[in-house]
CSV table of C-alpha atoms in Angstrom, one decimal:
chain,number,residue,atom,x,y,z
S,1,UNK,CA,-28.4,-30.6,25.7
S,2,UNK,CA,-26.4,-32.6,23.1
S,3,UNK,CA,-26.0,-29.5,21.0
S,4,UNK,CA,-24.7,-27.5,23.9
S,5,UNK,CA,-22.2,-30.2,24.8
S,6,UNK,CA,-21.2,-30.3,21.1
S,7,UNK,CA,-20.5,-26.5,21.2
S,8,UNK,CA,-18.7,-26.8,24.5
S,9,UNK,CA,-16.2,-29.2,23.0
S,10,UNK,CA,-15.4,-27.0,20.0
S,11,UNK,CA,-12.2,-25.0,19.8
S,12,UNK,CA,-12.6,-21.3,20.3
S,13,UNK,CA,-11.1,-18.3,18.6
S,14,UNK,CA,-11.1,-14.8,20.0
S,15,UNK,CA,-10.7,-12.2,17.2
S,16,UNK,CA,-10.3,-8.5,18.1
S,17,UNK,CA,-11.0,-5.5,15.8
S,18,UNK,CA,-14.1,-7.2,14.4
S,19,UNK,CA,-15.7,-4.0,13.1
S,20,UNK,CA,-12.6,-3.0,11.1
S,21,UNK,CA,-11.1,-4.6,8.0
S,22,UNK,CA,-8.9,-7.6,9.0
S,23,UNK,CA,-11.1,-8.7,12.0
S,24,UNK,CA,-14.2,-9.4,10.0
S,25,UNK,CA,-12.2,-11.0,7.1
S,26,UNK,CA,-10.6,-13.3,9.7
S,27,UNK,CA,-14.0,-14.2,11.1
S,28,UNK,CA,-15.4,-15.0,7.6
S,29,UNK,CA,-12.3,-17.2,6.9
S,30,UNK,CA,-12.6,-19.1,10.2
S,31,UNK,CA,-16.4,-19.7,9.8
S,32,UNK,CA,-15.7,-21.1,6.3
S,33,UNK,CA,-12.6,-23.1,6.8
S,34,UNK,CA,-13.0,-24.4,10.3
S,35,UNK,CA,-15.8,-25.7,12.6
S,36,UNK,CA,-14.6,-23.6,15.6
S,37,UNK,CA,-16.6,-21.2,17.7
S,38,UNK,CA,-15.6,-17.6,16.9
S,39,UNK,CA,-15.8,-14.6,19.3
S,40,UNK,CA,-15.5,-11.2,17.7
S,41,UNK,CA,-14.4,-8.5,20.1
S,42,UNK,CA,-15.2,-4.8,19.7
S,43,UNK,CA,-15.4,-1.8,22.0
S,44,UNK,CA,-18.6,-0.6,23.5
S,45,UNK,CA,-19.7,2.6,21.9
S,46,UNK,CA,-22.7,4.9,21.8
S,47,UNK,CA,-22.6,4.6,18.0
S,48,UNK,CA,-21.3,1.1,17.1
S,49,UNK,CA,-21.0,0.4,13.4
S,50,UNK,CA,-21.5,-3.3,12.5
S,51,UNK,CA,-21.7,-2.9,8.8
S,52,UNK,CA,-18.6,-4.9,8.2
S,53,UNK,CA,-20.0,-7.8,10.3
S,54,UNK,CA,-23.3,-8.4,8.4
S,55,UNK,CA,-22.1,-11.6,6.8
S,56,UNK,CA,-21.7,-13.4,10.1
S,57,UNK,CA,-23.7,-11.7,12.8
S,58,UNK,CA,-26.4,-14.3,12.7
S,59,UNK,CA,-24.1,-17.3,12.3
S,60,UNK,CA,-24.7,-19.7,15.2
S,61,UNK,CA,-21.0,-20.2,15.6
S,62,UNK,CA,-20.3,-16.5,16.1
S,63,UNK,CA,-20.7,-14.3,19.1
S,64,UNK,CA,-20.1,-10.6,19.5
S,65,UNK,CA,-18.3,-9.7,22.7
S,66,UNK,CA,-17.1,-6.4,24.2
S,67,UNK,CA,-13.8,-5.4,25.6
S,68,UNK,CA,-11.1,-2.7,25.0
S,69,UNK,CA,-7.4,-3.0,24.5
S,70,UNK,CA,-6.9,0.0,26.8
S,71,UNK,CA,-8.8,-1.8,29.6
S,72,UNK,CA,-6.8,-4.8,30.9
S,73,UNK,CA,-9.7,-5.8,33.2
S,74,UNK,CA,-12.1,-6.3,30.3
S,75,UNK,CA,-9.5,-8.4,28.5
S,76,UNK,CA,-8.9,-10.5,31.6
S,77,UNK,CA,-12.7,-11.1,31.9
S,78,UNK,CA,-13.0,-12.3,28.3
S,79,UNK,CA,-10.0,-14.6,28.4
S,80,UNK,CA,-11.3,-16.1,31.7
S,81,UNK,CA,-14.8,-16.6,30.4
S,82,UNK,CA,-14.1,-17.8,26.9
S,83,UNK,CA,-10.8,-19.7,27.5
S,84,UNK,CA,-9.9,-19.3,23.9
S,85,UNK,CA,-7.6,-21.7,22.1
S,86,UNK,CA,-6.5,-18.9,19.7
S,87,UNK,CA,-6.4,-15.1,20.3
S,88,UNK,CA,-6.0,-13.1,17.1
S,89,UNK,CA,-5.4,-9.4,17.8
S,90,UNK,CA,-6.3,-7.2,14.8
S,91,UNK,CA,-7.6,-4.3,17.0
S,92,UNK,CA,-5.5,-1.1,16.7
S,93,UNK,CA,-5.5,2.6,16.1
S,94,UNK,CA,-4.3,1.7,12.6
S,95,UNK,CA,-4.4,4.9,10.6
S,96,UNK,CA,-0.8,6.0,10.2
S,97,UNK,CA,-1.6,9.6,9.3
S,98,UNK,CA,-3.4,10.4,12.6
S,99,UNK,CA,-0.7,8.8,14.7
S,100,UNK,CA,1.1,12.2,14.9
S,101,UNK,CA,-2.2,13.8,16.1
S,102,UNK,CA,-2.8,11.3,18.9
S,103,UNK,CA,0.5,9.5,19.6
S,104,UNK,CA,-0.3,8.6,23.2
S,105,UNK,CA,-3.5,6.9,22.2
S,106,UNK,CA,-1.7,5.0,19.4
S,107,UNK,CA,0.9,3.7,21.8
S,108,UNK,CA,-1.6,2.9,24.5
S,109,UNK,CA,-3.9,1.0,22.2
S,110,UNK,CA,-1.3,-0.7,19.9
S,111,UNK,CA,1.7,-1.4,22.1
S,112,UNK,CA,0.2,-1.5,25.6
S,113,UNK,CA,-2.8,-3.2,24.1
S,114,UNK,CA,-0.6,-6.1,23.0
S,115,UNK,CA,1.0,-6.2,26.4
S,116,UNK,CA,-2.4,-6.5,28.1
S,117,UNK,CA,-3.4,-9.3,25.7
S,118,UNK,CA,-0.2,-11.2,26.5
S,119,UNK,CA,-0.7,-10.7,30.2
S,120,UNK,CA,-4.3,-12.0,30.1
S,121,UNK,CA,-3.1,-15.1,28.2
S,122,UNK,CA,-0.2,-15.6,30.6
S,123,UNK,CA,-2.4,-15.5,33.7
S,124,UNK,CA,-5.6,-17.1,32.6
S,125,UNK,CA,-5.0,-19.3,29.4
S,126,UNK,CA,-1.3,-19.9,28.8
S,127,UNK,CA,-2.0,-22.7,26.3
S,128,UNK,CA,-3.7,-20.2,24.0
S,129,UNK,CA,-2.0,-19.3,20.7
S,130,UNK,CA,-1.6,-15.6,20.2
S,131,UNK,CA,-1.3,-13.6,16.9
S,132,UNK,CA,-0.1,-10.0,16.9
S,133,UNK,CA,-0.7,-8.0,13.7
S,134,UNK,CA,2.5,-6.3,12.7
S,135,UNK,CA,3.0,-3.8,9.9
S,136,UNK,CA,5.4,-2.9,7.1
S,137,UNK,CA,5.5,0.6,8.8
S,138,UNK,CA,8.0,-1.1,11.2
S,139,UNK,CA,10.5,-1.0,8.3
S,140,UNK,CA,10.1,2.7,7.9
S,141,UNK,CA,13.2,4.4,6.4
S,142,UNK,CA,14.3,1.2,4.6
S,143,UNK,CA,17.9,0.2,4.0
S,144,UNK,CA,17.2,-2.2,1.1
S,145,UNK,CA,14.4,-3.7,-1.0
S,146,UNK,CA,12.7,-6.0,-0.9
S,147,UNK,CA,12.5,-6.0,2.9
S,148,UNK,CA,12.8,-9.4,4.6
S,149,UNK,CA,12.4,-10.4,8.2
S,150,UNK,CA,16.1,-9.5,8.9
S,151,UNK,CA,15.5,-5.8,8.0
S,152,UNK,CA,16.1,-3.6,11.0
S,153,UNK,CA,13.1,-1.7,12.4
S,154,UNK,CA,13.4,2.0,11.4
S,155,UNK,CA,9.9,3.4,11.9
S,156,UNK,CA,9.0,6.9,10.8
S,157,UNK,CA,5.7,7.4,12.6
S,158,UNK,CA,4.3,6.8,16.1
S,159,UNK,CA,2.2,4.0,14.6
S,160,UNK,CA,5.3,2.3,13.3
S,161,UNK,CA,6.9,2.6,16.7
S,162,UNK,CA,3.9,1.1,18.4
S,163,UNK,CA,4.1,-2.0,16.1
S,164,UNK,CA,7.8,-2.4,16.7
S,165,UNK,CA,7.1,-2.3,20.4
S,166,UNK,CA,4.5,-5.0,19.9
S,167,UNK,CA,6.9,-7.2,18.0
S,168,UNK,CA,9.4,-7.2,20.8
S,169,UNK,CA,6.8,-7.7,23.5
S,170,UNK,CA,5.7,-10.8,21.7
S,171,UNK,CA,9.2,-12.0,21.5
S,172,UNK,CA,9.9,-11.4,25.2
S,173,UNK,CA,6.7,-13.2,26.3
S,174,UNK,CA,7.3,-16.1,23.9
S,175,UNK,CA,10.8,-16.6,25.2
S,176,UNK,CA,10.1,-15.9,28.9
S,177,UNK,CA,6.8,-17.8,29.4
S,178,UNK,CA,6.9,-20.4,26.6
S,179,UNK,CA,3.7,-18.9,25.1
S,180,UNK,CA,2.9,-19.7,21.5
S,181,UNK,CA,2.9,-16.1,20.2
S,182,UNK,CA,3.8,-14.7,16.8
S,183,UNK,CA,4.0,-11.2,15.3
S,184,UNK,CA,3.3,-11.4,11.6
S,185,UNK,CA,4.5,-8.5,9.5
S,186,UNK,CA,1.7,-7.6,7.1
S,187,UNK,CA,2.6,-5.3,4.2
S,188,UNK,CA,-0.1,-2.9,2.9
S,189,UNK,CA,-3.4,-4.8,2.5
S,190,UNK,CA,-6.7,-3.3,1.4
S,191,UNK,CA,-10.1,-4.4,0.4
S,192,UNK,CA,-13.8,-3.7,0.2
S,193,UNK,CA,-14.0,-3.4,4.0
S,194,UNK,CA,-11.2,-0.8,4.2
S,195,UNK,CA,-11.9,2.3,6.2
S,196,UNK,CA,-12.6,5.5,4.2
S,197,UNK,CA,-9.7,7.4,5.8
S,198,UNK,CA,-7.1,5.2,4.1
S,199,UNK,CA,-5.8,6.4,0.8
S,200,UNK,CA,-6.8,3.4,-1.3
S,201,UNK,CA,-10.4,3.6,-0.1
S,202,UNK,CA,-10.4,7.4,-0.4
S,203,UNK,CA,-9.3,6.9,-4.1
S,204,UNK,CA,-12.0,4.3,-5.0
S,205,UNK,CA,-14.7,6.1,-3.1
S,206,UNK,CA,-13.8,9.3,-5.0
S,207,UNK,CA,-13.7,7.5,-8.3
S,208,UNK,CA,-17.2,6.3,-7.7
S,209,UNK,CA,-18.4,9.8,-6.7
S,210,UNK,CA,-16.8,11.4,-9.8
S,211,UNK,CA,-18.2,8.6,-12.1
S,212,UNK,CA,-21.7,9.3,-10.9
S,213,UNK,CA,-21.3,13.0,-11.4
S,214,UNK,CA,-19.9,12.6,-14.9
S,215,UNK,CA,-22.8,10.3,-15.8
S,216,UNK,CA,-25.2,13.0,-14.7
S,217,UNK,CA,-23.2,15.7,-16.4
S,218,UNK,CA,-22.7,17.4,-13.0
S,219,UNK,CA,-19.6,19.3,-11.7
S,220,UNK,CA,-17.4,17.6,-9.1
S,221,UNK,CA,-14.5,18.3,-6.7
S,222,UNK,CA,-11.3,16.5,-7.7
S,223,UNK,CA,-9.7,13.9,-5.5
S,224,UNK,CA,-7.2,15.4,-3.1
S,225,UNK,CA,-4.0,13.5,-2.5
S,226,UNK,CA,-0.6,13.9,-0.8
S,227,UNK,CA,2.6,12.1,-1.9
S,228,UNK,CA,1.5,10.3,-5.1
S,229,UNK,CA,5.0,9.0,-5.7
S,230,UNK,CA,4.9,6.7,-2.6
S,231,UNK,CA,5.7,3.2,-3.5
S,232,UNK,CA,3.8,0.4,-1.8
S,233,UNK,CA,3.4,-3.4,-1.8
S,234,UNK,CA,-0.4,-3.8,-1.9
S,235,UNK,CA,-2.4,-7.0,-1.4
S,236,UNK,CA,-6.0,-7.9,-0.7
S,237,UNK,CA,-6.7,-8.3,3.0
S,238,UNK,CA,-8.7,-11.5,2.4
S,239,UNK,CA,-5.6,-13.2,1.0
S,240,UNK,CA,-3.7,-12.6,4.3
S,241,UNK,CA,-6.1,-14.4,6.5
S,242,UNK,CA,-5.0,-17.9,5.3
S,243,UNK,CA,-1.4,-16.8,6.0
S,244,UNK,CA,-2.2,-15.7,9.5
S,245,UNK,CA,-3.9,-19.0,10.2
S,246,UNK,CA,-0.9,-20.9,8.9
S,247,UNK,CA,1.4,-19.0,11.2
S,248,UNK,CA,-0.9,-19.9,14.2
S,249,UNK,CA,-1.0,-23.6,13.4
S,250,UNK,CA,2.7,-24.4,13.0
S,251,UNK,CA,4.3,-26.9,15.3
S,252,UNK,CA,6.6,-24.3,16.8
S,253,UNK,CA,6.1,-20.5,16.5
S,254,UNK,CA,7.9,-18.8,13.7
S,255,UNK,CA,7.2,-15.3,12.3
S,256,UNK,CA,6.7,-14.4,8.6
S,257,UNK,CA,6.2,-11.5,6.3
S,258,UNK,CA,3.0,-11.4,4.2
S,259,UNK,CA,3.2,-9.4,1.0
S,260,UNK,CA,2.5,-9.4,-2.8
S,261,UNK,CA,6.3,-9.1,-3.5
S,262,UNK,CA,5.6,-6.4,-6.1
S,263,UNK,CA,5.3,-2.6,-5.8
S,264,UNK,CA,3.1,0.2,-7.3
S,265,UNK,CA,2.9,3.9,-6.8
S,266,UNK,CA,-0.2,5.8,-5.6
S,267,UNK,CA,-0.3,7.3,-9.1
S,268,UNK,CA,-0.7,3.8,-10.6
S,269,UNK,CA,-3.5,3.0,-8.1
S,270,UNK,CA,-5.3,6.2,-9.1
S,271,UNK,CA,-4.9,5.6,-12.9
S,272,UNK,CA,-6.0,2.0,-12.6
S,273,UNK,CA,-9.0,2.9,-10.4
S,274,UNK,CA,-10.3,5.6,-12.8
S,275,UNK,CA,-9.7,3.2,-15.8
S,276,UNK,CA,-11.7,0.5,-14.1
S,277,UNK,CA,-14.6,3.0,-13.9
S,278,UNK,CA,-14.3,3.7,-17.6
S,279,UNK,CA,-12.6,7.1,-17.1
S,280,UNK,CA,-9.1,6.9,-18.6
S,281,UNK,CA,-6.8,9.8,-17.6
S,282,UNK,CA,-3.3,11.2,-17.8
S,283,UNK,CA,-0.9,12.6,-15.2
S,284,UNK,CA,0.8,15.9,-16.0
S,285,UNK,CA,2.7,18.7,-14.3
S,286,UNK,CA,5.2,18.5,-11.5
S,287,UNK,CA,5.3,18.7,-7.7
S,288,UNK,CA,2.3,20.5,-6.2
S,289,UNK,CA,1.0,21.3,-9.7
S,290,UNK,CA,0.8,17.7,-10.8
S,291,UNK,CA,-2.8,16.7,-11.8
S,292,UNK,CA,-4.7,13.8,-13.2
S,293,UNK,CA,-7.0,14.8,-16.1
S,294,UNK,CA,-9.4,13.1,-18.4
S,295,UNK,CA,-7.8,12.4,-21.8
S,296,UNK,CA,-8.3,15.3,-24.3
S,297,UNK,CA,-10.4,17.2,-21.8
S,298,UNK,CA,-9.6,19.8,-19.2
S,299,UNK,CA,-11.5,18.1,-16.4
S,300,UNK,CA,-9.2,17.5,-13.4
S,301,UNK,CA,-9.9,14.2,-11.7
S,302,UNK,CA,-7.2,14.4,-9.0
S,303,UNK,CA,-4.7,16.9,-7.7
S,304,UNK,CA,-2.0,17.4,-5.1
S,305,UNK,CA,-2.8,19.0,-1.7
S,306,UNK,CA,0.2,19.5,0.6
S,307,UNK,CA,-2.2,19.2,3.6
S,308,UNK,CA,-2.0,15.4,3.1
S,309,UNK,CA,1.8,15.2,3.3
S,310,UNK,CA,3.0,13.5,6.5
S,311,UNK,CA,5.7,14.8,8.8
S,312,UNK,CA,7.8,11.7,8.1
S,313,UNK,CA,7.3,10.1,4.7
S,314,UNK,CA,8.1,6.4,4.0
S,315,UNK,CA,9.1,6.4,0.3
S,316,UNK,CA,9.0,2.7,-0.4
S,317,UNK,CA,7.7,-0.5,1.2
S,318,UNK,CA,8.4,-3.8,-0.7
S,319,UNK,CA,8.0,-7.1,1.1
S,320,UNK,CA,9.7,-10.5,0.7
S,321,UNK,CA,7.2,-13.2,1.5
S,322,UNK,CA,9.1,-16.0,-0.2
S,323,UNK,CA,9.7,-17.8,3.2
S,324,UNK,CA,6.0,-18.3,4.0
S,325,UNK,CA,5.3,-19.3,0.4
S,326,UNK,CA,8.0,-21.9,0.4
S,327,UNK,CA,7.8,-23.2,4.0
S,328,UNK,CA,4.0,-23.1,4.7
S,329,UNK,CA,2.6,-23.1,1.2
S,330,UNK,CA,0.8,-19.8,1.3
S,331,UNK,CA,0.0,-17.9,-1.9
S,332,UNK,CA,-2.3,-15.0,-2.7
S,333,UNK,CA,-5.4,-15.3,-4.9
S,334,UNK,CA,-5.9,-11.7,-5.9
S,335,UNK,CA,-3.5,-9.6,-8.1
S,336,UNK,CA,-3.0,-5.8,-7.8
S,337,UNK,CA,-5.5,-5.2,-10.7
S,338,UNK,CA,-8.0,-7.6,-9.0
S,339,UNK,CA,-7.7,-5.7,-5.8
S,340,UNK,CA,-8.4,-2.3,-7.5
S,341,UNK,CA,-11.2,-3.7,-9.5
S,342,UNK,CA,-12.9,-5.2,-6.5
S,343,UNK,CA,-12.7,-2.0,-4.5
S,344,UNK,CA,-13.8,0.3,-7.4
S,345,UNK,CA,-16.8,-1.9,-8.2
S,346,UNK,CA,-17.8,-2.1,-4.5
S,347,UNK,CA,-17.8,1.7,-4.2
S,348,UNK,CA,-19.6,2.1,-7.5
S,349,UNK,CA,-22.4,-0.1,-6.2
S,350,UNK,CA,-22.6,1.8,-2.9
S,351,UNK,CA,-22.6,5.2,-4.8
S,352,UNK,CA,-25.4,4.0,-7.1
S,353,UNK,CA,-27.5,2.9,-4.2
S,354,UNK,CA,-27.1,6.3,-2.5
S,355,UNK,CA,-27.8,8.2,-5.7
S,356,UNK,CA,-30.8,6.3,-6.9
S,357,UNK,CA,-32.4,5.1,-3.7
S,358,UNK,CA,-35.9,6.6,-3.2
C-alpha cells in the first residue's frame, strides 16, 4: 500500500513515439536522470516492434500505453487517465522522403496530431508541460547559414510544412491558453536506434553488409545513394534528450535550436563509415557517374542512383545552438566521428550475429 501511494505521488511523463528513435532515448534519459513515472505511447498494431524498447520494458517505473495521434479520443483518454505533468511528443511520420508519397497522412499525423495533443492538454490537464519536436526541415530553402531561431520557415517538403504548422499551433496555444508548450527545433540527429529507411542508417547498415561480404570474399551490391553533396548538421539523438528536458523545465517557456553547429556532406559520412569498418575508399567521377571505390581496387562500394533524389532538395542545413548552450548550459557529448563510429559498430554487431548465428 505504501509503495502504491509512493508511486501515486510521483510526477508523470507521457512520451509518444516510444518505438522510434527519440522516444526510447527520452525514456532511457528520464529513467536514469529522474525518479518520475514514464508512460511510453505507441500505436496498436498487428505487428508491433518493441526492439528499441528492450532496455526499459521491464522497468517498474515504465508503462507501455496505446493511443494514436490521428485519434483524438485515444489521446483524450490517456491524458485523462494518466494526468501527466509532462507530455513529450516525438511521434510522427518522420521520413522526409516518403512525405511526397503520403502527404495527407504526414499532415494528419504531424500537424493535426500536435493539435490533438494540445487540445487534450487544454481540456483535461492544462498544467501539463508540452514539448513538440520540431525539425531543421522547417528551414528548407535557407537564406543564410548557420540558421538561428529567427530564420524564416521555408520548407521544401510536406514533412517540413507539417512541422512548421506544429510550430505555430504550439505558439497559438501557448499564447491563447497560457499552456507551457515549446517547439524545439532539432537539427539532424541519428543513432543506433535510427530507422533503416534514413540515409545515415542505410549507410551504416550497408557498410556492415559489405564488410561481412568482403571478409568472406563474396560479391556484394554497392550502396545506392541520391544527392551525396547534401550538407547536414548531424548530432547523436541521445545528446538531444538533455536539451529537450532543459527546455521543458525552464521557469517560462522559451524555444531553442539543438544542433552540433558544424556540417558534413553525405560523402563525408560514407567515407568515414567505411573507414571505421576498415575499408578505406575514394570518391571519383561526376554527377550520376560518381562512385566510391576501394583504394587501388576496382570494387565499387557506393554509387549514385537518381531514384533516390527528392522532388525538392534541401542543399544545406546548419544550426546555431549557441543560445541554449549559453543560457541553459546544454552541450553535446558525442562528436560527428563518435556518432558514425557508434552506428557502424552497432550495425557490424547486428550483421555478425545474423551471419554467424546457428
